[in-house]
Short mmCIF file of C-alpha atoms and ligand atoms in Angstrom, two decimals:
data_model
loop_
_atom_site.label_atom_id
_atom_site.label_comp_id
_atom_site.label_asym_id
_atom_site.label_seq_id
_atom_site.Cartn_x
_atom_site.Cartn_y
_atom_site.Cartn_z
CA MET U 220 -0.01 -0.04 0.04
CA GLY U 221 1.01 3.60 -0.49
CA ILE U 222 1.12 6.95 1.28
CA TYR U 223 0.59 10.18 -0.67
CA ILE U 224 1.72 13.50 0.85
CA HIS U 225 0.26 16.72 -0.71
CA ILE U 226 2.48 19.78 -0.59
CA PRO U 227 0.09 22.62 -1.32
CA PHE U 228 2.40 25.47 -2.41
CA CYS U 229 3.48 26.69 -5.89
CA LYS U 230 5.63 29.60 -7.02
CA GLN U 231 3.07 30.75 -9.53
CA LYS U 232 -0.18 29.58 -11.02
CA CYS U 233 0.04 27.74 -14.32
CA HIS U 234 -2.88 28.76 -16.50
CA TYR U 235 -4.32 25.26 -16.93
CA CYS U 236 -4.00 24.01 -13.32
CA ASP U 237 -6.83 23.27 -10.90
CA PHE U 238 -4.90 21.19 -8.41
CA HIS U 239 -5.00 22.52 -4.84
CA PHE U 240 -2.12 24.89 -3.96
CA SER U 241 -1.45 28.35 -2.55
CA THR U 242 1.14 30.85 -3.76
CA SER U 243 1.29 32.33 -0.31
CA LEU U 244 3.88 30.83 1.98
CA LYS U 245 2.67 32.42 5.21
CA ASN U 246 1.31 29.09 6.55
CA LYS U 247 4.27 26.96 5.41
CA GLU U 248 5.82 26.12 8.85
CA ASP U 249 2.42 25.46 10.36
CA LEU U 250 1.39 23.31 7.49
CA ILE U 251 4.42 21.13 7.68
CA SER U 252 3.89 20.59 11.45
CA CYS U 253 0.30 19.61 10.62
CA LEU U 254 1.43 17.12 7.99
CA LEU U 255 3.53 15.54 10.73
CA LYS U 256 0.64 15.51 13.11
CA GLU U 257 -1.77 14.08 10.55
CA ILE U 258 0.59 11.17 9.87
CA GLU U 259 0.38 10.34 13.54
CA ILE U 260 -3.41 10.72 13.76
CA GLN U 261 -3.93 8.47 10.68
CA LYS U 262 -1.51 5.84 11.62
CA SER U 263 -4.24 3.13 12.07
CA TYR U 264 -5.93 3.94 8.78
CA LEU U 265 -4.19 1.19 6.90
CA ASN U 266 -4.73 -1.61 9.48
CA GLU U 267 -1.01 -2.23 10.00
CA GLU U 268 -0.46 -2.94 6.28
CA ILE U 269 3.12 -2.42 5.18
CA VAL U 270 3.90 0.71 3.17
CA GLU U 271 5.55 0.03 -0.16
CA THR U 272 5.52 3.45 -1.77
CA ILE U 273 5.60 7.11 -0.62
CA TYR U 274 4.74 9.83 -3.03
CA PHE U 275 5.20 13.58 -2.51
CA GLY U 276 2.80 15.29 -4.89
CA GLY U 277 1.43 18.81 -5.30
CA GLY U 278 1.35 21.62 -5.66
CA THR U 279 5.11 21.62 -5.84
CA PRO U 280 6.95 19.40 -3.40
CA SER U 281 10.33 20.63 -4.71
CA PHE U 282 9.41 23.90 -3.09
CA LEU U 283 10.30 22.35 0.33
CA ASP U 284 13.89 21.91 1.28
CA ALA U 285 15.41 18.52 1.75
CA LEU U 286 15.43 18.79 5.52
CA GLU U 287 11.63 19.37 5.51
CA ILE U 288 11.14 16.35 3.25
CA ARG U 289 13.35 14.19 5.47
CA LYS U 290 11.36 15.27 8.54
CA ILE U 291 8.14 14.08 6.87
CA LEU U 292 9.75 10.85 5.83
CA ASP U 293 11.06 10.26 9.36
CA GLU U 294 7.49 10.66 10.67
CA VAL U 295 6.21 8.17 8.17
CA TYR U 296 8.88 5.65 9.26
CA ALA U 297 8.11 6.39 12.93
CA GLN U 298 4.34 5.66 12.52
CA PHE U 299 4.24 2.92 9.80
CA ALA U 300 5.95 -0.26 8.93
CA VAL U 301 7.78 0.41 5.60
CA ILE U 302 9.44 -2.21 3.33
CA SER U 303 13.18 -2.06 3.12
CA ASN U 304 13.49 -0.37 -0.31
CA PRO U 305 10.24 1.61 -0.86
CA GLU U 306 9.69 3.60 -4.00
CA ILE U 307 9.85 7.28 -2.79
CA THR U 308 8.78 9.73 -5.53
CA LEU U 309 8.99 13.52 -5.35
CA GLU U 310 7.28 15.75 -7.90
CA GLY U 311 8.92 19.05 -8.78
CA ASN U 312 9.58 21.82 -11.19
CA PRO U 313 12.87 22.35 -13.06
CA ASP U 314 13.31 25.87 -11.59
CA ASP U 315 13.55 24.46 -8.04
CA PHE U 316 15.79 21.48 -8.91
CA THR U 317 19.22 23.05 -8.52
CA PHE U 318 22.22 20.67 -8.59
CA GLN U 319 22.63 21.09 -4.84
CA LYS U 320 18.89 20.63 -4.16
CA LEU U 321 18.92 17.43 -6.14
CA GLN U 322 21.91 16.16 -4.23
CA GLU U 323 20.24 16.91 -0.88
CA LEU U 324 17.02 15.26 -2.02
CA LYS U 325 18.91 12.15 -3.00
CA GLN U 326 20.58 12.10 0.42
CA ALA U 327 17.13 12.63 2.05
CA GLY U 328 16.01 9.28 0.52
CA ILE U 329 14.18 10.30 -2.66
CA ASN U 330 14.76 7.53 -5.26
CA ARG U 331 12.32 8.51 -7.96
CA LEU U 332 12.00 12.02 -9.44
CA SER U 333 9.00 13.30 -11.26
CA ILE U 334 9.92 16.41 -13.19
CA GLY U 335 7.24 18.75 -14.47
CA ILE U 336 8.67 19.75 -17.82
CA GLN U 337 5.36 20.06 -19.74
CA SER U 338 7.13 21.22 -22.95
CA PHE U 339 10.65 21.66 -24.30
CA ASN U 340 9.43 24.72 -26.26
CA ASP U 341 9.72 28.17 -24.59
CA THR U 342 6.66 29.53 -26.42
CA ASP U 343 4.54 26.75 -24.97
CA LEU U 344 6.03 27.35 -21.51
CA ILE U 345 5.26 31.01 -21.61
CA TRP U 346 1.73 30.30 -22.91
CA MET U 347 1.26 27.92 -19.88
CA ASN U 348 2.67 30.49 -17.39
CA ARG U 349 5.34 28.03 -16.26
CA ALA U 350 8.12 29.30 -13.97
CA HIS U 351 10.89 27.59 -16.00
CA ASN U 352 12.32 27.66 -19.53
CA ALA U 353 13.29 24.81 -21.83
CA SER U 354 17.00 24.87 -21.15
CA GLN U 355 16.38 24.66 -17.35
CA ALA U 356 14.18 21.65 -18.07
CA THR U 357 16.96 19.78 -20.01
CA LYS U 358 19.68 20.72 -17.52
CA CYS U 359 17.67 19.60 -14.60
CA VAL U 360 17.11 16.13 -16.04
CA GLN U 361 20.85 15.82 -16.86
CA ASP U 362 21.87 17.04 -13.40
CA ALA U 363 19.63 14.50 -11.77
CA GLN U 364 21.09 11.68 -13.97
CA ASN U 365 24.67 12.81 -13.23
CA LEU U 366 23.88 12.63 -9.55
CA GLY U 367 22.82 8.99 -9.96
CA PHE U 368 18.97 9.27 -10.03
CA ASP U 369 18.20 6.24 -12.12
CA ASN U 370 14.39 6.39 -11.99
CA VAL U 371 13.33 9.69 -13.53
CA THR U 372 9.89 10.45 -15.02
CA ILE U 373 8.92 13.66 -16.82
CA ASP U 374 5.47 15.24 -17.38
CA LEU U 375 4.54 16.57 -20.76
CA ILE U 376 1.32 18.15 -21.98
CA TYR U 377 0.01 17.90 -25.59
CA GLY U 378 -3.17 19.15 -27.26
CA LEU U 379 -2.34 22.82 -26.70
CA PRO U 380 -4.57 24.91 -29.00
CA GLU U 381 -1.64 26.10 -31.17
CA MET U 382 0.47 22.98 -30.99
CA THR U 383 1.40 21.47 -34.36
CA LEU U 384 2.09 17.81 -34.88
CA GLU U 385 5.62 18.76 -35.85
CA ALA U 386 6.15 20.70 -32.59
CA TRP U 387 4.78 17.71 -30.63
CA LYS U 388 7.11 15.26 -32.43
CA MET U 389 10.02 17.56 -31.62
CA ASN U 390 9.02 17.51 -27.92
CA LEU U 391 8.89 13.73 -27.94
CA GLN U 392 12.33 13.57 -29.63
CA LYS U 393 13.81 15.79 -26.93
CA ALA U 394 12.24 13.60 -24.27
CA LEU U 395 13.69 10.47 -25.87
CA ASP U 396 17.20 12.09 -26.19
CA LEU U 397 17.26 12.57 -22.40
CA ASN U 398 16.94 8.80 -21.90
CA VAL U 399 14.56 8.91 -19.00
CA GLN U 400 12.90 5.74 -17.61
CA HIS U 401 9.34 7.04 -17.62
CA ILE U 402 7.13 9.69 -19.38
CA SER U 403 3.65 10.82 -18.33
CA ALA U 404 1.92 12.69 -21.12
CA TYR U 405 -1.36 14.48 -20.56
CA ASN U 406 -3.86 15.72 -23.10
CA LEU U 407 -4.56 19.29 -22.06
CA THR U 408 -7.96 19.80 -20.46
CA VAL U 409 -9.65 23.20 -19.81
CA GLU U 410 -10.71 22.98 -16.17
CA PRO U 411 -13.41 25.30 -14.76
CA GLU U 412 -12.21 28.36 -12.88
CA THR U 413 -8.65 28.28 -14.35
CA THR U 414 -7.04 31.13 -16.20
CA LEU U 415 -7.11 29.00 -19.38
CA HIS U 416 -10.87 28.69 -19.00
CA HIS U 417 -11.23 32.44 -18.83
CA LEU U 418 -8.86 32.90 -21.83
CA VAL U 419 -10.88 30.44 -23.95
CA LYS U 420 -14.18 31.94 -22.84
CA THR U 421 -13.13 35.48 -23.69
CA GLY U 422 -11.63 34.48 -26.99
CA LYS U 423 -8.02 35.27 -25.92
CA SER U 424 -7.07 31.67 -26.52
CA LYS U 425 -8.27 29.35 -29.20
CA PRO U 426 -10.41 26.49 -27.94
CA LEU U 427 -8.92 23.02 -27.82
CA ASN U 428 -8.81 21.09 -31.11
CA ASP U 429 -9.94 17.53 -30.15
CA ALA U 430 -8.94 16.05 -33.57
CA ALA U 431 -5.43 17.44 -33.25
CA GLY U 432 -5.15 16.18 -29.69
CA ALA U 433 -6.27 12.64 -30.80
CA GLU U 434 -3.63 12.69 -33.58
CA GLN U 435 -0.97 13.75 -31.10
CA PHE U 436 -2.06 10.92 -28.74
CA GLU U 437 -1.59 8.43 -31.59
CA VAL U 438 1.86 9.74 -32.43
CA LEU U 439 2.74 9.70 -28.73
CA ILE U 440 1.88 6.02 -28.40
CA ASN U 441 3.62 4.97 -31.67
CA THR U 442 6.73 6.96 -30.98
CA LEU U 443 7.21 5.81 -27.40
CA GLU U 444 6.32 2.20 -28.14
CA LYS U 445 9.04 2.22 -30.89
CA ASN U 446 11.50 3.31 -28.25
CA LYS U 447 11.15 0.73 -25.57
CA PHE U 448 8.44 2.30 -23.54
CA LYS U 449 5.33 0.33 -22.61
CA HIS U 450 2.05 2.12 -22.64
CA TYR U 451 0.75 0.78 -19.32
CA GLU U 452 -1.82 3.35 -18.51
CA ILE U 453 -3.59 6.03 -20.69
CA SER U 454 -1.20 8.76 -19.72
CA SER U 455 1.77 6.69 -18.54
CA PHE U 456 4.72 5.14 -20.45
CA GLY U 457 7.50 3.25 -18.62
CA LYS U 458 10.54 1.23 -19.66
CA GLU U 459 10.52 -2.36 -18.41
CA GLY U 460 10.85 -2.39 -14.58
CA TYR U 461 10.11 1.31 -14.27
CA PHE U 462 6.25 1.48 -14.14
CA SER U 463 5.23 3.77 -11.28
CA LYS U 464 4.52 1.45 -8.40
CA HIS U 465 2.66 4.15 -6.52
CA ASN U 466 0.30 5.22 -9.25
CA SER U 467 -0.23 1.55 -10.34
CA SER U 468 -1.55 0.90 -6.87
CA TYR U 469 -4.32 3.48 -7.52
CA TRP U 470 -5.27 1.80 -10.81
CA LYS U 471 -5.17 -1.65 -9.18
CA ARG U 472 -7.34 -0.32 -6.36
CA LYS U 473 -4.80 -1.09 -3.65
CA PHE U 474 -5.26 0.79 -0.35
CA TYR U 475 -3.58 4.21 0.09
CA LEU U 476 -3.54 7.01 2.63
CA GLY U 477 -3.42 10.62 1.56
CA ILE U 478 -1.97 13.21 3.99
CA GLY U 479 -2.37 17.01 3.62
CA PRO U 480 -5.03 19.38 2.32
CA SER U 481 -7.01 17.91 -0.64
CA ALA U 482 -5.38 14.48 -0.34
CA HIS U 483 -7.60 11.37 -1.02
CA SER U 484 -7.51 8.06 0.74
CA PHE U 485 -9.01 4.60 -0.11
CA ASN U 486 -9.43 1.54 2.08
CA GLY U 487 -11.49 -0.76 -0.12
CA ASN U 488 -14.92 0.25 1.17
CA THR U 489 -14.66 4.05 1.52
CA ARG U 490 -12.95 6.94 -0.18
CA GLN U 491 -12.25 10.04 1.81
CA TRP U 492 -10.70 13.42 0.95
CA ASN U 493 -9.25 16.19 3.10
CA VAL U 494 -10.47 19.75 2.77
CA ALA U 495 -8.76 21.64 -0.02
CA ASN U 496 -8.02 24.75 2.04
CA ASN U 497 -4.68 25.23 3.91
CA SER U 498 -6.09 27.41 6.71
CA LYS U 499 -9.03 25.16 7.41
CA TYR U 500 -6.75 22.09 7.30
CA ILE U 501 -4.24 23.64 9.80
CA LYS U 502 -7.07 24.78 12.17
CA ALA U 503 -8.63 21.30 12.36
CA ILE U 504 -5.36 19.37 12.61
CA LYS U 505 -4.20 21.59 15.42
CA VAL U 506 -7.20 20.40 17.54
CA GLY U 507 -6.59 16.79 16.58
CA GLU U 508 -9.23 16.40 13.87
CA VAL U 509 -8.82 15.55 10.25
CA PRO U 510 -11.05 17.81 8.21
CA LEU U 511 -12.39 15.26 5.64
CA GLU U 512 -15.46 14.11 3.77
CA LEU U 513 -16.14 10.39 3.48
CA GLU U 514 -18.07 8.37 0.90
CA GLU U 515 -19.05 4.79 1.50
CA LEU U 516 -18.79 2.91 -1.82
CA SER U 517 -21.86 1.01 -2.87
CA GLU U 518 -21.54 -2.23 -4.88
CA SER U 519 -22.21 -0.28 -8.07
CA ASP U 520 -19.64 2.37 -7.18
CA ARG U 521 -17.00 -0.43 -6.71
CA TYR U 522 -17.99 -2.07 -9.92
CA ASN U 523 -17.92 1.18 -11.94
CA GLU U 524 -14.53 2.13 -10.46
CA TYR U 525 -13.08 -1.30 -11.23
CA ILE U 526 -14.13 -0.95 -14.89
CA LEU U 527 -13.03 2.71 -15.21
CA LEU U 528 -9.55 2.14 -13.65
CA GLY U 529 -9.00 -1.24 -15.26
CA LEU U 530 -9.73 0.05 -18.73
CA ARG U 531 -7.13 2.78 -18.37
CA THR U 532 -4.38 0.10 -17.92
CA ILE U 533 -2.75 -2.69 -19.89
CA TRP U 534 -3.82 -5.16 -17.22
CA GLY U 535 -7.50 -4.47 -18.05
CA CYS U 536 -10.35 -6.16 -16.06
CA GLU U 537 -10.55 -9.78 -15.04
CA PHE U 538 -13.66 -11.87 -15.66
CA ASP U 539 -12.98 -14.14 -12.56
CA TYR U 540 -12.67 -11.16 -10.32
CA ILE U 541 -15.93 -9.68 -11.60
CA LYS U 542 -17.77 -12.94 -11.03
CA SER U 543 -16.43 -13.41 -7.49
CA GLU U 544 -17.00 -9.79 -6.49
CA PHE U 545 -20.15 -8.90 -8.37
CA GLY U 546 -21.85 -12.15 -9.26
CA GLU U 547 -22.55 -14.32 -12.22
CA GLU U 548 -25.47 -12.22 -13.49
CA ARG U 549 -23.35 -9.04 -13.63
CA LEU U 550 -20.70 -11.01 -15.57
CA HIS U 551 -23.26 -12.28 -18.05
CA THR U 552 -24.60 -8.69 -18.71
CA LEU U 553 -21.02 -7.44 -19.06
CA LYS U 554 -20.16 -10.13 -21.68
CA GLN U 555 -23.23 -9.07 -23.66
CA GLN U 556 -22.25 -5.39 -23.51
CA LEU U 557 -18.73 -6.25 -24.63
CA LEU U 558 -20.10 -7.56 -27.98
CA ASN U 559 -20.82 -3.90 -28.88
CA CYS U 560 -17.28 -2.65 -28.36
CA SER U 561 -15.29 -5.66 -29.23
CA HIS U 562 -13.57 -3.70 -32.03
CA GLN U 563 -12.02 -1.46 -29.38
CA MET U 564 -10.91 -4.20 -27.08
CA ASN U 565 -8.50 -7.08 -26.58
CA ILE U 566 -10.60 -9.81 -25.12
CA ASP U 567 -9.45 -13.32 -24.09
CA GLU U 568 -10.70 -16.03 -21.76
CA GLN U 569 -9.41 -14.28 -18.56
CA SER U 570 -9.71 -10.56 -19.20
CA PHE U 571 -10.41 -7.58 -21.42
CA SER U 572 -8.50 -4.38 -22.08
CA LEU U 573 -8.60 -1.54 -24.63
CA ASN U 574 -6.76 -1.90 -27.86
CA LYS U 575 -5.12 1.03 -29.68
CA LYS U 576 -8.45 2.11 -31.28
CA GLY U 577 -10.20 2.04 -27.87
CA LYS U 578 -7.48 3.88 -25.89
CA ALA U 579 -8.54 7.29 -27.27
CA PHE U 580 -12.05 6.74 -25.88
CA ALA U 581 -11.24 5.04 -22.54
CA ASP U 582 -13.55 7.07 -20.34
CA HIS U 583 -16.42 6.97 -22.81
CA ILE U 584 -16.25 3.21 -23.29
CA ALA U 585 -15.97 2.67 -19.50
CA SER U 586 -19.15 4.84 -19.00
CA GLU U 587 -20.98 2.62 -21.46
CA LEU U 588 -20.25 -0.40 -19.29
CA PHE U 589 -21.20 1.23 -15.97
CA VAL U 590 -24.19 -0.01 -13.99
C1 SAM W 1308 -0.28 18.83 -10.11
S1 SAM W 1308 1.03 18.74 -11.23
C2 SAM W 1308 2.21 18.59 -10.07
C3 SAM W 1308 3.67 18.62 -10.44
C4 SAM W 1308 4.35 19.91 -10.48
N1 SAM W 1308 3.81 21.01 -9.75
C5 SAM W 1308 4.35 20.36 -11.91
O1 SAM W 1308 3.77 21.41 -12.24
O2 SAM W 1308 4.92 19.68 -12.69
C6 SAM W 1308 0.86 17.20 -12.00
C7 SAM W 1308 0.78 17.20 -13.58
O3 SAM W 1308 -0.56 17.24 -14.04
C8 SAM W 1308 -0.56 17.74 -15.33
N2 SAM W 1308 -1.70 18.69 -15.45
C9 SAM W 1308 -2.18 19.53 -14.47
N3 SAM W 1308 -3.25 20.17 -14.99
C10 SAM W 1308 -3.45 19.73 -16.31
C11 SAM W 1308 -4.45 20.00 -17.29
N4 SAM W 1308 -5.42 20.95 -17.15
N5 SAM W 1308 -4.32 19.37 -18.46
C12 SAM W 1308 -3.37 18.46 -18.67
N6 SAM W 1308 -2.45 18.13 -17.76
C13 SAM W 1308 -2.47 18.73 -16.57
C14 SAM W 1308 0.75 18.46 -15.58
O4 SAM W 1308 1.55 17.71 -16.54
C15 SAM W 1308 1.47 18.35 -14.22
O5 SAM W 1308 2.78 18.08 -14.30
S1 SF4 W 1309 1.04 22.57 -12.73
FE1 SF4 W 1309 2.26 22.22 -10.92
S2 SF4 W 1309 3.37 24.23 -10.62
FE2 SF4 W 1309 1.77 24.63 -12.05
S3 SF4 W 1309 0.14 25.40 -10.70
FE3 SF4 W 1309 -0.26 23.19 -10.99
S4 SF4 W 1309 0.73 22.22 -9.33
FE4 SF4 W 1309 1.58 24.34 -9.40
#
């Protein structure tokens, strides 16, 4: 099982982003103390299961210094049983990852870096309101590799309104030249209440071009698969042995505990999520309460989640599991439904997953199979 720790601070607001973060650092010390306290309060959530992965996400975890990260890790080790060589990922931005910072993070125990590059093209980066430029992005990956980080993943975004196929191919080539172990590539979405949403609504940015995004997705898959990457989840490509263990546990519906404002947790029967507000989070934790909302999952919720998450991955969904968890009748109905989308699926005796044609419509196909 895994522990996720949300670091809710960013230097500046990227135009497309609706993750929870604050650009004000006035609560930083308090917030870190509360993360430590929440780890202690939640120590029984996972029923003594052993922690296999730890993930610092954000926001921008690279905004913290290595000592602060180490303090949080020490508290996890103090409260939980952790396997001897856990995957410990830290997300961050190239402008924070100086050579010295990378060195300190490695000493602090980070063994997997997730670097938010988004694009190797300065025009794209300015359009996104990123705090770094393309040469910082390249240098940061090279510095990390020179320091011995041997499990590096980078984030890229495609489907920008003005992005040409040529520009996307160039981005992919630059990513391949860096010889990283893993790439996450996301199709840009326009989220409500983001600056991008406002820009599109007021005509200051072109709307997304879905057809161009779909073409870029296809080129993404073909290019990376030709270069030893396995497309193991809709947005995730890893070389053999380098799939994200932490994120895979979400898709395989393993249990996880989320610490920090806006963090989500899952224990098989319920999902819960902490308040997405730093001040409210701090106020509650200080009096020993975790400010969260909780949802009990019904049988249909669990079934729908299983289909949705399974179809995003190469492991797909297993017939035996569906029969044992949801009954023979459900399995029978599903098999009938699959006849309608068999051209978008790989189906065998044991399982079904999306084929190349289906991958572009993963969420839509899953929703067609929901109860
Ligand atoms: C929450 S960010 C955290 C990492 C770090 N702060 C950064 O900016 O790289 C995780 C990733 O989600 C992706 N992302 C966030 N909003 C997105 C959007 N609206 N469309 C597509 N990708 C998005 C970006 O690639 C980003 O790196
Ligand atoms: S993409 Fe990353 S750096 Fe940009 S606002 Fe979102 S969390 Fe912060």
